[in-house]
């Protein structure tokens, strides 16, 4: 069992990044190092590098998220990147979407403990919640799946002209190239690779941005979305 003492002190830059929420960021890191490891949500080898590799790496995603938008963190897991993003951006309305019960239980505990009133935890797979969850401006994800598969889950959850922001590693460019056809079919109208976290993380965090047009998910999901909307309206009338 890994003890909280193995978690290194927060680097000084974390105080700047998390600001008034720095204390909450420390508590969240402690929870990841304790309960997160005990429940199998994060590997014990990750504890010594929780701050640089996880907390700060996710928090700097805030640099490219527009102000005051709705966000869905797909496959949120232990809350990465959704919770660090929520700690630095209280202007956002964030949904942490995760299918596994033990993970949603952990996420709910964290959200309540830290008083993250602008964060909602939802249990389910992305393909299951379409039509029951309002479309969002931004979908985020980290270490969920290769980009082509991730896009089939995340893009249909977007509002028209929304964007998916996926934290990726060294394979970002290769994944983007191999996913180009799939992205086009899903209604993507623009893609780019961004590097964020200057002066905070080294190496910089790599983000793949996928922008969609008026029909997120393409023709196939437009029909599915319309059907879900009709079903939802029928239920409300009953």
Coordinates of N, CA and C in Angstrom, one line a residue, residues 40-41 75-77 97-107 121-125:
X40 N -7.0 1.3 -7.2 CA -6.6 1.0 -8.5 C -6.9 2.0 -9.6
X41 N -7.1 3.3 -9.2 CA -7.4 4.3 -10.2 C -6.1 4.9 -10.8
X75 N -14.4 9.8 -20.4 CA -13.5 8.8 -19.8 C -12.6 9.4 -18.7
X76 N -13.3 10.1 -17.8 CA -12.5 10.9 -16.8 C -11.7 10.1 -15.9
X77 N -12.0 8.9 -15.6 CA -11.1 8.0 -14.8 C -11.0 8.6 -13.3
X97 N -17.5 12.4 -17.2 CA -18.2 11.3 -17.7 C -17.3 10.0 -17.6
X98 N -17.8 9.0 -16.9 CA -17.0 7.8 -16.7 C -18.0 6.6 -16.5
X99 N -17.7 5.5 -17.2 CA -18.6 4.4 -17.1 C -18.5 3.5 -15.9
X100 N -17.3 3.5 -15.2 CA -17.1 2.5 -14.1 C -17.5 3.1 -12.8
X101 N -18.3 2.3 -12.0 CA -18.9 2.7 -10.8 C -17.8 3.1 -9.8
X102 N -16.8 2.3 -9.6 CA -15.8 2.6 -8.6 C -15.1 4.0 -8.9
X103 N -15.0 4.3 -10.2 CA -14.4 5.6 -10.5 C -15.4 6.7 -10.3
X104 N -16.6 6.5 -10.7 CA -17.6 7.6 -10.4 C -17.8 7.9 -8.9
X105 N -17.7 6.8 -8.1 CA -17.8 7.0 -6.7 C -16.7 7.9 -6.2
X106 N -15.5 7.6 -6.7 CA -14.3 8.4 -6.3 C -14.5 9.8 -6.7
X107 N -14.9 10.0 -8.0 CA -15.1 11.4 -8.5 C -16.1 12.2 -7.7
X121 N -20.8 14.8 -11.9 CA -20.3 13.5 -12.3 C -21.4 12.7 -12.9
X122 N -21.2 12.1 -14.1 CA -22.2 11.3 -14.8 C -21.6 9.9 -15.1
X123 N -22.3 8.9 -14.8 CA -21.9 7.6 -15.1 C -22.5 7.1 -16.4
X124 N -21.6 6.6 -17.3 CA -22.1 6.1 -18.6 C -21.0 6.2 -19.6
X125 N -21.2 5.5 -20.7 CA -20.3 5.7 -21.9 C -20.8 6.8 -22.8

